[in-house]
Short mmCIF file of C-alpha atoms in Angstrom, two decimals:
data_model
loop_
_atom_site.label_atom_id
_atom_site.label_comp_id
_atom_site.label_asym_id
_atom_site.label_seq_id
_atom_site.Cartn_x
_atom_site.Cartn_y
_atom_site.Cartn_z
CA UNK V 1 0.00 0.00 0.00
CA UNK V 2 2.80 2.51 0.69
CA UNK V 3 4.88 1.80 -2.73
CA UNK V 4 1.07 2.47 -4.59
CA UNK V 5 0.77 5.67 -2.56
CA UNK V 6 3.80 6.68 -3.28
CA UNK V 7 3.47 6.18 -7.44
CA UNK V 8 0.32 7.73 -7.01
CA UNK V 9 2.18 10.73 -5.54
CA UNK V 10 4.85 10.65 -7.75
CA UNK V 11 2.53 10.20 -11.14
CA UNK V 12 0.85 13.09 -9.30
CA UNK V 13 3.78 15.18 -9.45
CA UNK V 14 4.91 14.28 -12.76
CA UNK V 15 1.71 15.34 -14.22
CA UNK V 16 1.70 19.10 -12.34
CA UNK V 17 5.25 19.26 -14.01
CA UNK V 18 4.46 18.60 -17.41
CA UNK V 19 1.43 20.96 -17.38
CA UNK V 20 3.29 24.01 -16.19
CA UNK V 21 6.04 23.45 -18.75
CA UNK V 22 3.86 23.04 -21.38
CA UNK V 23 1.15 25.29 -20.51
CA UNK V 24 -1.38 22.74 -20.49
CA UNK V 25 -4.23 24.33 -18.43
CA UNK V 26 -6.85 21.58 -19.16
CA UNK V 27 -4.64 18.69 -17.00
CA UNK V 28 -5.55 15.86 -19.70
CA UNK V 29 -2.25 14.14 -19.97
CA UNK V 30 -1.71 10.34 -21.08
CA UNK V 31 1.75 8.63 -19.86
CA UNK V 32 3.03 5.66 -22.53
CA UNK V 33 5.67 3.16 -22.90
CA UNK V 34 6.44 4.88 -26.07
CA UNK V 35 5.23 7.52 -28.63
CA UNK V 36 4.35 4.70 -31.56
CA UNK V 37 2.65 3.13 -28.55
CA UNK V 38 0.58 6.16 -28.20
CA UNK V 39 -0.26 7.07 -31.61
CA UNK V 40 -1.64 3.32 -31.80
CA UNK V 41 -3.82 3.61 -29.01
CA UNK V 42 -4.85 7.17 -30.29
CA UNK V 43 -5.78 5.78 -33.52
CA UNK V 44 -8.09 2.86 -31.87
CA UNK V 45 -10.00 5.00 -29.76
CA UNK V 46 -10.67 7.61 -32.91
CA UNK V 47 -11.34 4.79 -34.73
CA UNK V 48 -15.39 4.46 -33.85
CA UNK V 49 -16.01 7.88 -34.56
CA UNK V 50 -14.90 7.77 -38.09
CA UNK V 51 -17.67 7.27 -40.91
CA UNK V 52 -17.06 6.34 -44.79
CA UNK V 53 -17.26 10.19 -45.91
CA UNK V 54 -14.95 11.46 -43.49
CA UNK V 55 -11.34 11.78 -44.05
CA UNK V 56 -8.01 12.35 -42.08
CA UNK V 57 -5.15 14.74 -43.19
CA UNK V 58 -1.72 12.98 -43.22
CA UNK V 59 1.09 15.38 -43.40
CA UNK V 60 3.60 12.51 -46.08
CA UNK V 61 7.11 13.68 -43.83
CA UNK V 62 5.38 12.16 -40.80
CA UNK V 63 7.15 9.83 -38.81
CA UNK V 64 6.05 6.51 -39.70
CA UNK V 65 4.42 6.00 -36.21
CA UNK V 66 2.28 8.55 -36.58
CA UNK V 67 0.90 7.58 -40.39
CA UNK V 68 0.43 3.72 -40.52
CA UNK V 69 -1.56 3.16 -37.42
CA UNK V 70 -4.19 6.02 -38.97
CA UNK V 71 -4.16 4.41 -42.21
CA UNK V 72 -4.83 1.30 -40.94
CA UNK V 73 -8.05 2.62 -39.22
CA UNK V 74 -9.21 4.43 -42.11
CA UNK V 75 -9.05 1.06 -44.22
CA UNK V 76 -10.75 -0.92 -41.82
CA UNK V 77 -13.66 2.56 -41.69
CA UNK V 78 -13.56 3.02 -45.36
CA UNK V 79 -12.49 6.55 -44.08
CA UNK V 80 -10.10 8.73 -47.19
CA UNK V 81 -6.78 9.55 -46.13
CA UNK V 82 -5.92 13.09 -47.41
CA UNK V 83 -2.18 13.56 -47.98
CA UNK V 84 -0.51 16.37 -47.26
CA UNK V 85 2.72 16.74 -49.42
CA UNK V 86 5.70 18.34 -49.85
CA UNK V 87 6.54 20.55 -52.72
CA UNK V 88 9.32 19.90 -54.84
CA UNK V 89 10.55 22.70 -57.40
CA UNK V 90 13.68 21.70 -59.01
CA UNK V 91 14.76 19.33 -56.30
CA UNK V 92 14.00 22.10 -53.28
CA UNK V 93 11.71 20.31 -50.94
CA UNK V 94 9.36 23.18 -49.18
CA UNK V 95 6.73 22.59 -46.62
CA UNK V 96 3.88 24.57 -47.82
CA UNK V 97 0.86 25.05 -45.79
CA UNK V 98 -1.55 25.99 -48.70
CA UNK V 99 -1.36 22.94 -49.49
CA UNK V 100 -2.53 21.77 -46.19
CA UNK V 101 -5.43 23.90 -45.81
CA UNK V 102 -6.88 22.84 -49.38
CA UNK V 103 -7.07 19.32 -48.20
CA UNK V 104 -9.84 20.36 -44.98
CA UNK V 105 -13.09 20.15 -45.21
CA UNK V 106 -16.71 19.72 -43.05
CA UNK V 107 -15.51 16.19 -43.31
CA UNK V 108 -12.15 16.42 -42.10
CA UNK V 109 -11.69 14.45 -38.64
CA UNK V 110 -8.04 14.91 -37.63
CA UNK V 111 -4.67 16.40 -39.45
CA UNK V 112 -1.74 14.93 -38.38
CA UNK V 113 1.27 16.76 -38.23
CA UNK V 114 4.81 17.13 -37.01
CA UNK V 115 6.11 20.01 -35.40
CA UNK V 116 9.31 19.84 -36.58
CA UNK V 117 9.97 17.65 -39.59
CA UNK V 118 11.83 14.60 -39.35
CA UNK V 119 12.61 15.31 -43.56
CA UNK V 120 13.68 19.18 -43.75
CA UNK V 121 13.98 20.08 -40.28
CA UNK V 122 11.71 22.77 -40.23
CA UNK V 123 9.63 24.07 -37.40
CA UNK V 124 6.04 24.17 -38.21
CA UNK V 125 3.84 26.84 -37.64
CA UNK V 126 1.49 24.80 -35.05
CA UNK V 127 -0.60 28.05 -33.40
CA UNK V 128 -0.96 29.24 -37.45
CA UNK V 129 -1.98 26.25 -38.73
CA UNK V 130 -4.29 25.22 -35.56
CA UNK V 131 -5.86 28.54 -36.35
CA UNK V 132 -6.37 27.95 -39.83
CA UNK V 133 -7.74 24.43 -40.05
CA UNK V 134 -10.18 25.09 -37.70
CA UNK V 135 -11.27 28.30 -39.32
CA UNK V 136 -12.47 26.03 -41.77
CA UNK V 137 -13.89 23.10 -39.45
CA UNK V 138 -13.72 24.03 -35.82
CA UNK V 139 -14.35 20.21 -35.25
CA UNK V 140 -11.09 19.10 -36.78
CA UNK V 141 -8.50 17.68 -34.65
CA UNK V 142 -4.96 18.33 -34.54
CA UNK V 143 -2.64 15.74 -33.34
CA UNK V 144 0.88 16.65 -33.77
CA UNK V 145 4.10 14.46 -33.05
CA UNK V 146 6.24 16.72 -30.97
CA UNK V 147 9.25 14.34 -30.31
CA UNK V 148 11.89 16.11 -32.65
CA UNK V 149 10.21 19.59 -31.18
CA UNK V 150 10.10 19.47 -27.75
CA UNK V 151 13.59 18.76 -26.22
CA UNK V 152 14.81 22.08 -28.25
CA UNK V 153 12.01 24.19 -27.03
CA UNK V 154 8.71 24.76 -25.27
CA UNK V 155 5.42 24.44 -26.33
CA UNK V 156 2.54 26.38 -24.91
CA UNK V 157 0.00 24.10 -25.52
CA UNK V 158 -2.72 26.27 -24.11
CA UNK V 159 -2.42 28.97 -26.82
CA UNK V 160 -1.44 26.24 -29.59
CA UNK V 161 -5.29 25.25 -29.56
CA UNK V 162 -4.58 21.90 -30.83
CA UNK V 163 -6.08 18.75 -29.02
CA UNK V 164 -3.01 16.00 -29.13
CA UNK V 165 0.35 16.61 -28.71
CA UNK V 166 2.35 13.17 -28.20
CA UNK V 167 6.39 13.63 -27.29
CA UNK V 168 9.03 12.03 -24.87
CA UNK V 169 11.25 12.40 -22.80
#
């Protein structure tokens, strides 16, 4: 009883930690054994609230964890995966967000994203595009893979408006 009381604290603890250095105010954290582990489990429980018109937004310089266990739930749903690709002008990969926002629509369940990307190395725009994607479906979600992001720099999830945001430690 006193070692569970005492990883009860301690989870406790953890917990208060990670939402004052990532500005969660809403508390809702998840602990894993690993980020694919996550994204899996993310993708089952979306995975009865998808329908055969709906779609989800892959961004295509994804980390693999966070694109096959969503395409494997859209196959199962009949659900469209929408890709979001990079642009390629003369052999210059570019991360255009355009691009992005042409592939949301009232059917659109989740975009998922990285913050930084595993490909270029660029830092996306995550408050920018939140905004933007749910300017045109406020019932969109954002999930976005912050492993590469978040032992550079913080993330105020509170102002980033986005409703998953899956790193380590």
């Amino acid at each position: 009883n006193i070692i569970s009381n005492n990883n009860k604290k301690s989870i406790k603890n953890a917990k208060e930690i990670v939402n004052i250095i990532t500005n969660n105010n809403n508390g809702k954290i998840v602990f894993g054994n690993s980020c694919s582990q996550l994204m899996f489990n993310l993708s089952q429980s979306i995975k009865k609230n998808l329908k055969k018109n709906n779609n989800i937004v892959i961004a295509n310089f994804n980390h693999e964890s966070c694109i096959s266990p969503f395409e494997r739930i859209a196959k199962d749903n009949n659900t469209k995966i929408r890709w979001w690709k990079l642009t390629n002008e003369n052999d210059i990969y570019n991360i255009n967000y355009n691009n992005l926002l042409k592939e949301i629509d009232n059917e659109t369940k989740m975009v998922i994203l990285p913050h930084v990307s595993n490909i270029l190395g660029n830092i996306l725009d995550i408050e920018f595009i939140s905004e933007k994607v749910k300017e045109i479906n406020k019932n969109t979600k954002i999930l976005v893979d912050g492993v590469a992001y978040f032992p550079h720099d913080s993330i105020d999830l509170y102002n980033s408006n986005i409703d998953y945001y899956v790193f380590s430690f």
